[in-house]
mmCIF file of C-alpha atoms in Angstrom:
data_model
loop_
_atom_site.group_PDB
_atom_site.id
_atom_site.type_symbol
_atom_site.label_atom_id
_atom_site.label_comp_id
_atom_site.label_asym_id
_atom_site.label_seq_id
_atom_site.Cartn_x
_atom_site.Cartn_y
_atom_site.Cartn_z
ATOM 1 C CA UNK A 21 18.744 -25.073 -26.420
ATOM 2 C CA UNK A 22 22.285 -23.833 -26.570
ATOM 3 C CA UNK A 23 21.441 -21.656 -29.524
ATOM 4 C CA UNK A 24 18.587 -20.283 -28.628
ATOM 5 C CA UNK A 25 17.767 -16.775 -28.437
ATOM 6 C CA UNK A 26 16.388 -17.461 -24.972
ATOM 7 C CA UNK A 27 19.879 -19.132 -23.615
ATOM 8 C CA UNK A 28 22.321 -16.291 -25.889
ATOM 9 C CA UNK A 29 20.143 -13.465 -24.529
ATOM 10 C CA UNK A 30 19.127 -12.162 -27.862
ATOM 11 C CA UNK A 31 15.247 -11.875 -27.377
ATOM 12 C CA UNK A 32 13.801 -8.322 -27.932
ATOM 13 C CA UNK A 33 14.117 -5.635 -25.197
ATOM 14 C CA UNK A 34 13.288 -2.253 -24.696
ATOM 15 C CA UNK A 35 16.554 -0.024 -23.349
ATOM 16 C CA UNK A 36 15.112 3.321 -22.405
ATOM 17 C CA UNK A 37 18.089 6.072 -22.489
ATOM 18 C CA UNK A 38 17.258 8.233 -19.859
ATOM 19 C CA UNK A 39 17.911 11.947 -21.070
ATOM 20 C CA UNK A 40 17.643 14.518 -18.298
ATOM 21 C CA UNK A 41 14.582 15.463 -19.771
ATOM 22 C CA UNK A 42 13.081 12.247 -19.275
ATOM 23 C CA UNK A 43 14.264 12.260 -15.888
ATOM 24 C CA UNK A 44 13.475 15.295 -14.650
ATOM 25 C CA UNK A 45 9.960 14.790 -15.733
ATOM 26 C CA UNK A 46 9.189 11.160 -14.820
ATOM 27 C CA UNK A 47 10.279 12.805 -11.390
ATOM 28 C CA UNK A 48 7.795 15.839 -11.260
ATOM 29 C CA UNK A 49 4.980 13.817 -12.427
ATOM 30 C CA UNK A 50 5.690 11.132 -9.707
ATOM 31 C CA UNK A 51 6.068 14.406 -6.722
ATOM 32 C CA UNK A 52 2.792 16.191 -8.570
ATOM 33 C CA UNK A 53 0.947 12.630 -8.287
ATOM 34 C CA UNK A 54 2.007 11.752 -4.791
ATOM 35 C CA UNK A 55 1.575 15.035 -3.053
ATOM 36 C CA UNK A 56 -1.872 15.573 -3.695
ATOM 37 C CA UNK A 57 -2.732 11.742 -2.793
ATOM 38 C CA UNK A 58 -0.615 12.439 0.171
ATOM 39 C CA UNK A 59 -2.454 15.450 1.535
ATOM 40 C CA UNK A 60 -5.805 13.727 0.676
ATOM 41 C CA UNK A 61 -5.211 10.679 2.934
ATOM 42 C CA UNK A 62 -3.901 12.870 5.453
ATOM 43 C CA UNK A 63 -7.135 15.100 5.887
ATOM 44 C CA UNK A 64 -9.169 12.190 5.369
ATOM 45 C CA UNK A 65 -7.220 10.415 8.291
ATOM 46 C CA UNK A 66 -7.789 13.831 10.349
ATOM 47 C CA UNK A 67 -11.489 13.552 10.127
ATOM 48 C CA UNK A 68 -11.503 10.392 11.321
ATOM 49 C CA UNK A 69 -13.305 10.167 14.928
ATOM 50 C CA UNK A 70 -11.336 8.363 17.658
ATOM 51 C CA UNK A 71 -12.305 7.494 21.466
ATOM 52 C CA UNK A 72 -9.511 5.496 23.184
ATOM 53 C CA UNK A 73 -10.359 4.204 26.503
ATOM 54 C CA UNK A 74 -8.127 2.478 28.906
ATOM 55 C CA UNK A 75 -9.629 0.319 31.625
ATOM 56 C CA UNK A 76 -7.640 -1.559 33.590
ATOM 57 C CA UNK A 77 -6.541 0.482 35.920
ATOM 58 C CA UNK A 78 -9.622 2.435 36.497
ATOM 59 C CA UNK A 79 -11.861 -0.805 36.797
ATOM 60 C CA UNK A 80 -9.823 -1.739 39.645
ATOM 61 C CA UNK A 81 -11.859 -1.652 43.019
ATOM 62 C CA UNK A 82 -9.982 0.872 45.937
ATOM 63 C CA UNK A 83 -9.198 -2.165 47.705
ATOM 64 C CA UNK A 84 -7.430 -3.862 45.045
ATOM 65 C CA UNK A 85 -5.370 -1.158 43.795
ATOM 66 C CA UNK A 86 -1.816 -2.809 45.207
ATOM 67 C CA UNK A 87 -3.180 -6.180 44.279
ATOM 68 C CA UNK A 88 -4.913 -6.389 41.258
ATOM 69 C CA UNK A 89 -4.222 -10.127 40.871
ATOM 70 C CA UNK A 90 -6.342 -11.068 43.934
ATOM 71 C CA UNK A 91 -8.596 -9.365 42.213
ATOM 72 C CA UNK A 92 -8.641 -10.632 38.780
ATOM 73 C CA UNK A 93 -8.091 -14.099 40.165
ATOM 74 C CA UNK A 94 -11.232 -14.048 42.708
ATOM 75 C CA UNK A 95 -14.401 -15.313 40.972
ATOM 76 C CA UNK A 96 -16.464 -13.742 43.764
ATOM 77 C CA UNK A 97 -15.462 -10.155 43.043
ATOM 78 C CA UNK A 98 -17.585 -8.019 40.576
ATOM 79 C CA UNK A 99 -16.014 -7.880 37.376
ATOM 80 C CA UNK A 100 -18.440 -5.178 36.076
ATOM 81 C CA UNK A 101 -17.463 -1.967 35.388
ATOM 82 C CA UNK A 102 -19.937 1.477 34.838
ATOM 83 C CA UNK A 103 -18.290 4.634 33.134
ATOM 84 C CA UNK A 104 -19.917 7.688 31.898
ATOM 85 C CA UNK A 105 -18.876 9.230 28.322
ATOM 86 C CA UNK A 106 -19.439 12.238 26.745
ATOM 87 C CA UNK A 107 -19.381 12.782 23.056
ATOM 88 C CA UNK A 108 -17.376 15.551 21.539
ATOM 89 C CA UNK A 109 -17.238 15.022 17.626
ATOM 90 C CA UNK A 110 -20.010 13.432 16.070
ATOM 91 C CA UNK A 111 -19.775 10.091 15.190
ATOM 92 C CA UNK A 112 -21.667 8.481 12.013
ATOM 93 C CA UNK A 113 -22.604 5.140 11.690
ATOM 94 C CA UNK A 114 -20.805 2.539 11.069
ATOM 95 C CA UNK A 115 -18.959 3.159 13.864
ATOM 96 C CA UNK A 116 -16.288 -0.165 15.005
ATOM 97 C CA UNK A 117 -15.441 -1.077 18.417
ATOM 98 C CA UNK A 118 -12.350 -2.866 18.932
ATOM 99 C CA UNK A 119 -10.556 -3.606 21.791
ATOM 100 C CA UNK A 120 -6.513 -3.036 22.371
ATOM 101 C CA UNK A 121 -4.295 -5.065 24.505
ATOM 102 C CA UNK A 122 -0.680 -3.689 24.886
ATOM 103 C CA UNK A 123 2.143 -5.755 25.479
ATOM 104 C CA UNK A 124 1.121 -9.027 24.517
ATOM 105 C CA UNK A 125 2.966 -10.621 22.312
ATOM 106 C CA UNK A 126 0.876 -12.871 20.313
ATOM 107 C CA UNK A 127 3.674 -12.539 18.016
ATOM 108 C CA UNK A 128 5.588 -15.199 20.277
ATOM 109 C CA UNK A 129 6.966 -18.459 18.138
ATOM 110 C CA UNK A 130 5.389 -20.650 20.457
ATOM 111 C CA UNK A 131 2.661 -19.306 21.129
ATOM 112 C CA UNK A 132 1.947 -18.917 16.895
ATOM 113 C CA UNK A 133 2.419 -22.198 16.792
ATOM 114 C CA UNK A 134 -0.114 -23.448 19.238
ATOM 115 C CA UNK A 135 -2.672 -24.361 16.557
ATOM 116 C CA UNK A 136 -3.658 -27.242 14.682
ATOM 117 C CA UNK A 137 -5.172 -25.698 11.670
ATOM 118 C CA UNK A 138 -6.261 -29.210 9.937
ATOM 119 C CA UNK A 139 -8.637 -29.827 13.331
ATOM 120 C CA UNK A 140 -9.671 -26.209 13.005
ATOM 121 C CA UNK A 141 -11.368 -26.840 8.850
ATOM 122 C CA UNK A 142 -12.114 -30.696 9.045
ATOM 123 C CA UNK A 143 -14.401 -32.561 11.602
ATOM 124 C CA UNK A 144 -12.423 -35.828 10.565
ATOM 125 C CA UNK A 145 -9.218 -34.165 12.458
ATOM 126 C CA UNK A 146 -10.597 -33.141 15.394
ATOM 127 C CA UNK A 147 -8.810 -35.660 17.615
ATOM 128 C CA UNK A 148 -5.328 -34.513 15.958
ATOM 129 C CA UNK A 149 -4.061 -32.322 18.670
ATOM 130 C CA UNK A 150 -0.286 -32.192 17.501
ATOM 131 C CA UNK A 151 1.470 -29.166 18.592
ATOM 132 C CA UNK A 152 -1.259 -27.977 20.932
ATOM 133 C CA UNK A 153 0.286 -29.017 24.261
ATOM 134 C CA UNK A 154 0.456 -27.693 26.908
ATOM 135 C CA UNK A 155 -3.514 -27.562 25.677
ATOM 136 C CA UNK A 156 -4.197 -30.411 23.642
ATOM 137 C CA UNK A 157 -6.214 -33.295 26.111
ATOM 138 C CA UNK A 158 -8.592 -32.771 29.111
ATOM 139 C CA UNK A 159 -7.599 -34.617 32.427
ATOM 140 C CA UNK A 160 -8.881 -37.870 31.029
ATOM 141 C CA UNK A 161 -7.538 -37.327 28.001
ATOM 142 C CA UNK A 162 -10.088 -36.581 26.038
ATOM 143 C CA UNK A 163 -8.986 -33.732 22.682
ATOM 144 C CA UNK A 164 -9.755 -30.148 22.832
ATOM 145 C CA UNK A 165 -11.524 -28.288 20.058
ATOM 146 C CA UNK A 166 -9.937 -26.421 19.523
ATOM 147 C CA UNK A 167 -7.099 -26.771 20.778
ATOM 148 C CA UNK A 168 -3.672 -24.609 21.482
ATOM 149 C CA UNK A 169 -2.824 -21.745 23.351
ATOM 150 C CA UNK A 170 -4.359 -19.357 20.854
ATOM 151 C CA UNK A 171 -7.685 -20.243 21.198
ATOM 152 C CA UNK A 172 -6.978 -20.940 25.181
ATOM 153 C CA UNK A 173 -6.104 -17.343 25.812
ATOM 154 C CA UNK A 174 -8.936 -15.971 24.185
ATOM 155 C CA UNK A 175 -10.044 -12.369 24.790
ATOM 156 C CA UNK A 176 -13.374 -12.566 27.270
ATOM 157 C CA UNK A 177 -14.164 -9.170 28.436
ATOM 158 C CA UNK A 178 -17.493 -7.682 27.209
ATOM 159 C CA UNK A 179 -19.315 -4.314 26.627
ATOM 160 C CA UNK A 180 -22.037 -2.832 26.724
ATOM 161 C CA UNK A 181 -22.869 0.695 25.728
ATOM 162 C CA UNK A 182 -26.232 2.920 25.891
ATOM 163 C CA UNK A 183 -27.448 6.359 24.963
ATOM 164 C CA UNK A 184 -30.046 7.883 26.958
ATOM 165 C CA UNK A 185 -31.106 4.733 28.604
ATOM 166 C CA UNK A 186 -31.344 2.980 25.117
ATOM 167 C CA UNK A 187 -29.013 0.063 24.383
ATOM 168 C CA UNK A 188 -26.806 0.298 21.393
ATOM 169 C CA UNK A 189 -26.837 -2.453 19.995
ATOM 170 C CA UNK A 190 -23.071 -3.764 19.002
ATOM 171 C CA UNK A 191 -23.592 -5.758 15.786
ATOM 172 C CA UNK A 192 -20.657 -8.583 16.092
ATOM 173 C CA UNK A 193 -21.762 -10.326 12.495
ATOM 174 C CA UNK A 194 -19.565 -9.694 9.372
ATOM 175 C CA UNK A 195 -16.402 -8.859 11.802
ATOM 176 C CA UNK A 196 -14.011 -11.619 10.735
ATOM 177 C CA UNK A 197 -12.350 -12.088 7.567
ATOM 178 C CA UNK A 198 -14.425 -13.950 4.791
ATOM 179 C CA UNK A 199 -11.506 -15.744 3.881
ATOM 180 C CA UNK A 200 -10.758 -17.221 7.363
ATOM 181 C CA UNK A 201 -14.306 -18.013 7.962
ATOM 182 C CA UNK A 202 -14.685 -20.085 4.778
ATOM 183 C CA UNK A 203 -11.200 -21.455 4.240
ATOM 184 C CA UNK A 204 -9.952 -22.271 7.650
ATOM 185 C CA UNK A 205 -12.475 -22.900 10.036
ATOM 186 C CA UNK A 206 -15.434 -25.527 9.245
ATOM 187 C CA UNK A 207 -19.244 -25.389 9.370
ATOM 188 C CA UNK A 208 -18.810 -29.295 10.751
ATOM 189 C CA UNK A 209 -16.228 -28.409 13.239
ATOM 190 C CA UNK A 210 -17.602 -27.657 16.636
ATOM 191 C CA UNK A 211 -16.186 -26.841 19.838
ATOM 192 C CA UNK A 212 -15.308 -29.637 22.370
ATOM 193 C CA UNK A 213 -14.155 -29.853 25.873
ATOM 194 C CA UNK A 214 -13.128 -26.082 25.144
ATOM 195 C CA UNK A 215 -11.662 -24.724 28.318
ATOM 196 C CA UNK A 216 -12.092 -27.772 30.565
ATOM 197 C CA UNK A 217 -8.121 -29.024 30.313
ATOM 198 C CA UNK A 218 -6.162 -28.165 33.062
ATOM 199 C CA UNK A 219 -5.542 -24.780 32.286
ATOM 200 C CA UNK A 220 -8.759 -22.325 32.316
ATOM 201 C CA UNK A 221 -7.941 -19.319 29.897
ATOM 202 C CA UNK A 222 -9.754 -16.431 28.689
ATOM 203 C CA UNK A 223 -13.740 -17.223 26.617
ATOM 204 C CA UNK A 224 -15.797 -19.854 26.636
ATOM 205 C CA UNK A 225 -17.355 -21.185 22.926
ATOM 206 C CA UNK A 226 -20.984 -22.311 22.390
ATOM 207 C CA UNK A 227 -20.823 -25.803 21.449
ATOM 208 C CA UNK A 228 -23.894 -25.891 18.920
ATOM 209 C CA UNK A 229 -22.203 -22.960 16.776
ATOM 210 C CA UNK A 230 -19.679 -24.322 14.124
ATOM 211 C CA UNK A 231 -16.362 -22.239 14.412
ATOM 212 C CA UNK A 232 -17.004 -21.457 10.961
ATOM 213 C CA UNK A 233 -20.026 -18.818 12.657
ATOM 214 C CA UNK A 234 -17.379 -17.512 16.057
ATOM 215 C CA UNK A 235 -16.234 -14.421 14.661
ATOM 216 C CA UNK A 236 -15.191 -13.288 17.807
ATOM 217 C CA UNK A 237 -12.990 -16.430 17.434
ATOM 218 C CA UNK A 238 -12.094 -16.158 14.023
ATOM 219 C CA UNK A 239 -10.434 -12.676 14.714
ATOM 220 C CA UNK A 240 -8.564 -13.552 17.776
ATOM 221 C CA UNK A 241 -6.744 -16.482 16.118
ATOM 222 C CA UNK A 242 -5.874 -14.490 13.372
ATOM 223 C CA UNK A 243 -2.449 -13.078 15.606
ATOM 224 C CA UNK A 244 -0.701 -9.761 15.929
ATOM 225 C CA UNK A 245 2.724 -8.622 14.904
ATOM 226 C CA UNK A 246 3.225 -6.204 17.274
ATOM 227 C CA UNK A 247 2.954 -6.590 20.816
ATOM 228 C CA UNK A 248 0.056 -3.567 21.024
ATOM 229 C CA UNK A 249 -3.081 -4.412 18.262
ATOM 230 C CA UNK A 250 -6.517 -4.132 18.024
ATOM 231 C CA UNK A 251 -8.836 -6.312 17.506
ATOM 232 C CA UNK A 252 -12.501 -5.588 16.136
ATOM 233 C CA UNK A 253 -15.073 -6.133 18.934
ATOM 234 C CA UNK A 254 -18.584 -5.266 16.578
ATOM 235 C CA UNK A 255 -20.078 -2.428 14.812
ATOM 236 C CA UNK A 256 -22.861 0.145 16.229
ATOM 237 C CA UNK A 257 -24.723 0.868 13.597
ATOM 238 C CA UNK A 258 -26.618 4.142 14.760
ATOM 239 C CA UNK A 259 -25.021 7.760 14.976
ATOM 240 C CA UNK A 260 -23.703 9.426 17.861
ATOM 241 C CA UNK A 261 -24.150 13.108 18.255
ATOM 242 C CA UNK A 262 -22.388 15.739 19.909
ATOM 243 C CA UNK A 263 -23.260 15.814 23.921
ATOM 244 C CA UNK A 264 -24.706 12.515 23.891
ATOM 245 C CA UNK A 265 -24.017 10.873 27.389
ATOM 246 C CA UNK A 266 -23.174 7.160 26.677
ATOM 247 C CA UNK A 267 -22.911 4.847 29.575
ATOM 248 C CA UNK A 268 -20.283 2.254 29.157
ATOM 249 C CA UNK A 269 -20.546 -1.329 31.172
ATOM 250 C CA UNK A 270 -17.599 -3.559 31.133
ATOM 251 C CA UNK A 271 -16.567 -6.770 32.317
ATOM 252 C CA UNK A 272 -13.261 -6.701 33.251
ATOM 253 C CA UNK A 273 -12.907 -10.707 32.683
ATOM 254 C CA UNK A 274 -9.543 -10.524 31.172
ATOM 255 C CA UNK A 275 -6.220 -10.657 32.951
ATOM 256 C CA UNK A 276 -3.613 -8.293 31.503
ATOM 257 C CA UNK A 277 -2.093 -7.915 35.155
ATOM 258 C CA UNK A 278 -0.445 -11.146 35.220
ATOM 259 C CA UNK A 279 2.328 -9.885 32.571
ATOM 260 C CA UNK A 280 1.950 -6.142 32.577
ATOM 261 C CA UNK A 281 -0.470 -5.485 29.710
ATOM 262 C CA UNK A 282 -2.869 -2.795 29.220
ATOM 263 C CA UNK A 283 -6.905 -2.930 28.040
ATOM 264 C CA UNK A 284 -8.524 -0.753 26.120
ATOM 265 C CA UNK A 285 -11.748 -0.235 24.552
ATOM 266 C CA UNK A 286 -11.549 2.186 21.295
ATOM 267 C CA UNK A 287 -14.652 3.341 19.273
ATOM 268 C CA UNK A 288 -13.452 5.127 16.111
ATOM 269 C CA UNK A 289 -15.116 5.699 12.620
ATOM 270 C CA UNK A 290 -13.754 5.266 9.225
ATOM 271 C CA UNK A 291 -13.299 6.861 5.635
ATOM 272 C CA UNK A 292 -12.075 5.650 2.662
ATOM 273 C CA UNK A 293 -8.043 5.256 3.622
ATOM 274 C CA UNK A 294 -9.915 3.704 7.206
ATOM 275 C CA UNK A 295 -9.103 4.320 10.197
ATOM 276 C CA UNK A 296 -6.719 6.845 11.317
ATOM 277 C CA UNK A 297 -3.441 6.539 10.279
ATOM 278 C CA UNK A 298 -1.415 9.603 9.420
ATOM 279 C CA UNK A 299 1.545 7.411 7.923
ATOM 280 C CA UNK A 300 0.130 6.578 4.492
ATOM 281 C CA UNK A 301 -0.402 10.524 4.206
ATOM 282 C CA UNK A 302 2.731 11.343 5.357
ATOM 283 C CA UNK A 303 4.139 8.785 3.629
ATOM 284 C CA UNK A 304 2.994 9.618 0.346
ATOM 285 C CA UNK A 305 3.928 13.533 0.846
ATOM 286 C CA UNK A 306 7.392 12.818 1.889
ATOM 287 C CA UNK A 307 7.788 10.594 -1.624
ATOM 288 C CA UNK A 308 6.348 13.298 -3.444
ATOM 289 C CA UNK A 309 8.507 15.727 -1.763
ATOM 290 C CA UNK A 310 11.199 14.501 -2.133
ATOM 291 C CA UNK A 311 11.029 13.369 -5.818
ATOM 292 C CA UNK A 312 9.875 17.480 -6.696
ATOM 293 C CA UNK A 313 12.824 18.252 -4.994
ATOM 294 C CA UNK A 314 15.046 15.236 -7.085
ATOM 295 C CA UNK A 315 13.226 17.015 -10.600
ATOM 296 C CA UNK A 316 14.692 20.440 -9.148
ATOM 297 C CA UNK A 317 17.976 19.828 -8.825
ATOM 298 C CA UNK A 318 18.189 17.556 -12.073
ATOM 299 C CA UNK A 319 17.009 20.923 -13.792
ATOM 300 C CA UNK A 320 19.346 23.299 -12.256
ATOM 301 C CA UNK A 321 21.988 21.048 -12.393
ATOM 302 C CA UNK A 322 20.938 20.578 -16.710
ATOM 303 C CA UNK A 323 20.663 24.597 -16.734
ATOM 304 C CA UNK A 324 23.787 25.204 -15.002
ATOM 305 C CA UNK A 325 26.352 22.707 -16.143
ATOM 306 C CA UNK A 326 24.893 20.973 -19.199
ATOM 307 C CA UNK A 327 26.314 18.284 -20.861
ATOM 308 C CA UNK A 328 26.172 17.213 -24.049
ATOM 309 C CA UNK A 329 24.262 13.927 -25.150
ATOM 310 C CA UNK A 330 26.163 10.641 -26.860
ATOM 311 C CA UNK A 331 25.201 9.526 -29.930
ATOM 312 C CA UNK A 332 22.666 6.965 -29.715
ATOM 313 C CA UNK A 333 23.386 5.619 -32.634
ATOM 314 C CA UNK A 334 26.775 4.560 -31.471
ATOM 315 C CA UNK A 335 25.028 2.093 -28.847
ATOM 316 C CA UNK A 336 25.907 -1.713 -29.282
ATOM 317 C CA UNK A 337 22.420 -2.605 -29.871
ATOM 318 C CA UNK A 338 21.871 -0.374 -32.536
ATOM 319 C CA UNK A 339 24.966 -0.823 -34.455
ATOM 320 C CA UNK A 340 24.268 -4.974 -34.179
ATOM 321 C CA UNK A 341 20.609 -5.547 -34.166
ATOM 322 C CA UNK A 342 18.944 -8.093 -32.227
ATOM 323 C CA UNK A 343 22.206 -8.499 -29.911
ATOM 324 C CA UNK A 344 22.502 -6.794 -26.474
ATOM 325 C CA UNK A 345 26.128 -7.484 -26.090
#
């Protein structure tokens, strides 16, 4: 081993020598690649068709407006919510409804660790409830599937949207991640004693569905960096045009006032960089930019002040071949 070429670094390589020509054109090519991309994704993320909507303030009856805990808190008070929207751009089908919560920090250690992923893929684990607590038993001690604070706060509010009196129908298959469905949630694993602990949290699960099929689960425990995301609530699969009055019911199920957050719902179309983001654009643009700019001043600089270029030939590697000292 000691006298290998391996251990005496003696193996083949390639060492470029970068000549200013080389340089100045691996830069121009990169600035004349990127800029175009750039400006692409950026008009493609401009035609993108947006709606934010935030709700929790504006669901909130008169007489809750300085107490909107009483409110969220009283199981008696109508949680249903009736706006009236009216559509500007037109919006083509598929178009994704997602809902955004602002600052919550699913991002919190404990609170990412509040899952028992083995109980979550295997029926056989579904009494192992370790580092679930404070949600891990019922009152008589019975385990929660599944268990943990993720799946405890789950999101519960609902909507539903119409267009002339016609419901549109908000297709919630096909919304989670093929990966997570089929690789960390099982088709034996059902729900158990789900929200009956001492705590009561956010949704309730159908017990005869495996969690392998509760998308809307599936995409809630999948947690959020940053404490303002958006998760995807279902896909309308129908166009909307221009002046089309849509009528927009909500349950406002979900308590955000307890710590401050914000709700929205957000209905937005896609193309093929998705939804709208003008950082990838800009991104790519600046890159370019800058690396047009780089090739410039290389070439100026080789115009202005050239120097002359060593003799390759004098490089270690060619006077000794096969050594790189």
């Amino acid at each position: 081993m000691a006298d290998s070429k391996f251990s005496q670094q003696e193996l083949p390589a390639w060492q470029p020598i970068l000549t200013p020509g080389w340089v100045i054109s691996i830069f121009t090519v990169i600035g004349l690649i990127f800029i175009p991309l750039g400006l692409s994704s950026l008009f493609a993320s401009e035609s993108v068709v947006e709606v934010p909507y935030r709700y929790d303030d504006q669901c909130l009856p008169p007489d809750y407006r300085d107490d909107a805990m009483a409110y969220i808190k009283d199981d008696s008070s109508n949680k249903t919510c009736t706006r009236t929207w009216t559509v500007k751009n037109k919006m083509k089908a598929p178009i994704y409804v997602y809902y955004q919560l602002d600052n919550f920090y699913q991002n919190h250690r404990r609170y990412v660790k509040s899952r028992n992923d083995n109980q979550l893929k295997s029926k056989s684990a579904e009494s192992d409830v370790s580092s679930c607590s404070p949600d891990d038993y019922t009152p008589n001690h019975q385990p929660i599937v599944p268990c943990g604070l993720i799946a405890w706060s789950m999101f519960n509010d609902t909507y539903r949207l119409s267009n002339s009196n016609k419901d549109l129908v908000i297709n919630k298959k096909n919304i989670a991640w093929k990966s997570d469905q089929n690789a960390k949630f099982g088709s034996d694993v059902y729900p158990k004693n789900f929200q009956a602990g001492g705590l009561i949290g956010g949704a309730r699960l159908n017990e005869s569905i495996p969690l392998s099929e509760q998308e809307d689960l599936i995409v809630w425990m999948r947690t959020a960096a940053l404490p303002t995301f958006r998760k995807l609530y279902g896909k309308i699969e129908a166009d909307l045009e221009v002046n089309d009055e849509i009528m927009i019911v909500i349950e406002n199920n979900y308590n955000t006032y307890q710590f401050g957050g914000k709700k929205s719902l957000v209905l937005s179309t896609t193309t093929w960089v998705g939804g709208k983001n003008h950082s990838l654009g800009l991104a790519y643009i600046f890159i370019g930019g800058v690396s047009l700019l780089l090739a410039v001043g290389f070439l100026l600089m080789y115009v202005m002040k050239p120097r002359p270029l060593g003799d390759p030939s004098y490089l270690s590697w060619n006077i000794n071949p096969g050594s790189l000292r």
